[in-house]
Short mmCIF file of C-alpha atoms in Angstrom, two decimals:
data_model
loop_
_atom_site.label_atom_id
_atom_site.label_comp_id
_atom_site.label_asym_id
_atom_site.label_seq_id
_atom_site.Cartn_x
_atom_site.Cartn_y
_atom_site.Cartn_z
CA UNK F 1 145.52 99.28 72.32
CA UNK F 2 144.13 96.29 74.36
CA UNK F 3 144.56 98.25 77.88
CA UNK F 4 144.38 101.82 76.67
CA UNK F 5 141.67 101.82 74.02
CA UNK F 6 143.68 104.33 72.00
CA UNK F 7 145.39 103.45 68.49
CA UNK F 8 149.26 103.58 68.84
CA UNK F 9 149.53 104.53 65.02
CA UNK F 10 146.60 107.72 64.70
CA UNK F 11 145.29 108.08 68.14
CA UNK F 12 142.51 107.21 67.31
CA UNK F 13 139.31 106.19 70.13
CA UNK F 14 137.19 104.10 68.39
CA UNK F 15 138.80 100.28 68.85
CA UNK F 16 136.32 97.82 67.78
CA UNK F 17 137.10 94.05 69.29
CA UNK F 18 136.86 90.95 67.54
CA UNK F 19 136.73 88.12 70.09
CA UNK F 20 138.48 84.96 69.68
CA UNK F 21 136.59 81.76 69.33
CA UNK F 22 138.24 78.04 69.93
CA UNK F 23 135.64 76.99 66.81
CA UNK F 24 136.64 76.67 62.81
CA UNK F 25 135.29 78.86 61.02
CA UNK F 26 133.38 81.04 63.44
CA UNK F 27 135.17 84.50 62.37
CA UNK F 28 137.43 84.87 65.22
CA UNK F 29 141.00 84.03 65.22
CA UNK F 30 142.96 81.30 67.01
CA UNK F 31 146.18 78.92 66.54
CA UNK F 32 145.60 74.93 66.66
CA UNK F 33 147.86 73.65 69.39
CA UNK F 34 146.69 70.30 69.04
CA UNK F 35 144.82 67.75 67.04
CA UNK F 36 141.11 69.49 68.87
CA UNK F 37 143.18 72.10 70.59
CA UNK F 38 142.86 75.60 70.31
CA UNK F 39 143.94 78.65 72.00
CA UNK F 40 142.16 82.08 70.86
CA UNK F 41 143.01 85.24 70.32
CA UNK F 42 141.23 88.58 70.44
CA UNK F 43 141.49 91.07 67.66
CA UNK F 44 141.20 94.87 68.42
CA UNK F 45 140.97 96.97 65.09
CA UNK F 46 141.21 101.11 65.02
CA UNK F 47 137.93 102.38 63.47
CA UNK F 48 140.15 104.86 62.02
CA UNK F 49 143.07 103.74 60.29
CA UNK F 50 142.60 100.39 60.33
CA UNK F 51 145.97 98.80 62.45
CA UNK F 52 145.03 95.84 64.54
CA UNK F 53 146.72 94.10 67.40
CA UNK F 54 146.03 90.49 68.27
CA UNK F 55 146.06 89.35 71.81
CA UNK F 56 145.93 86.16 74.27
CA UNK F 57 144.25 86.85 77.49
CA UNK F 58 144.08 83.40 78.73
CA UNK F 59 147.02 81.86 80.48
CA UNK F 60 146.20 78.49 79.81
CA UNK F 61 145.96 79.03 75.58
CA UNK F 62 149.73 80.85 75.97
CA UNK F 63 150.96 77.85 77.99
CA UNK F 64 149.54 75.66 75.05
CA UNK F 65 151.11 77.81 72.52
CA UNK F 66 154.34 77.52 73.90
CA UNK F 67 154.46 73.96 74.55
CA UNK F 68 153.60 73.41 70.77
CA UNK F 69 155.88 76.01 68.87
CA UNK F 70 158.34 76.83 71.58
CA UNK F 71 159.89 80.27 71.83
CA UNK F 72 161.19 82.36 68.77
#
């Protein structure tokens, strides 16, 4: 959905984005990776059916991720 615009569930073409913010409380999402550390994560929602997909963009907030929770 991120690359294609296009929902994988209805097809639908209207994908609105919520950006990610590293700040509490500011409506966007993102995962504390340390006591002031954040790393964000943009939201893309279908207009149309609702399914959203959550995404990291910047390779410094995955390498933070993954040094605090590791791989699954």
């Amino acid at each position: 959905m991120k690359n294609s615009l296009t929902c994988p569930k209805c097809h639908g073409q209207k994908i609105i984005l919520v950006p990610g913010s590293r700040i509490e409380g500011s409506g966007g999402t993102a995962i504390t990776t340390g006591f002031i550390s954040m790393a964000k994560i943009d939201r893309y929602i279908c207009e149309s059916c609702g399914y959203n997909e959550e995404w990291m963009s910047s390779p410094e907030d995955i390498e933070k991720v993954k040094k605090r929770f590791g791989r699954a």
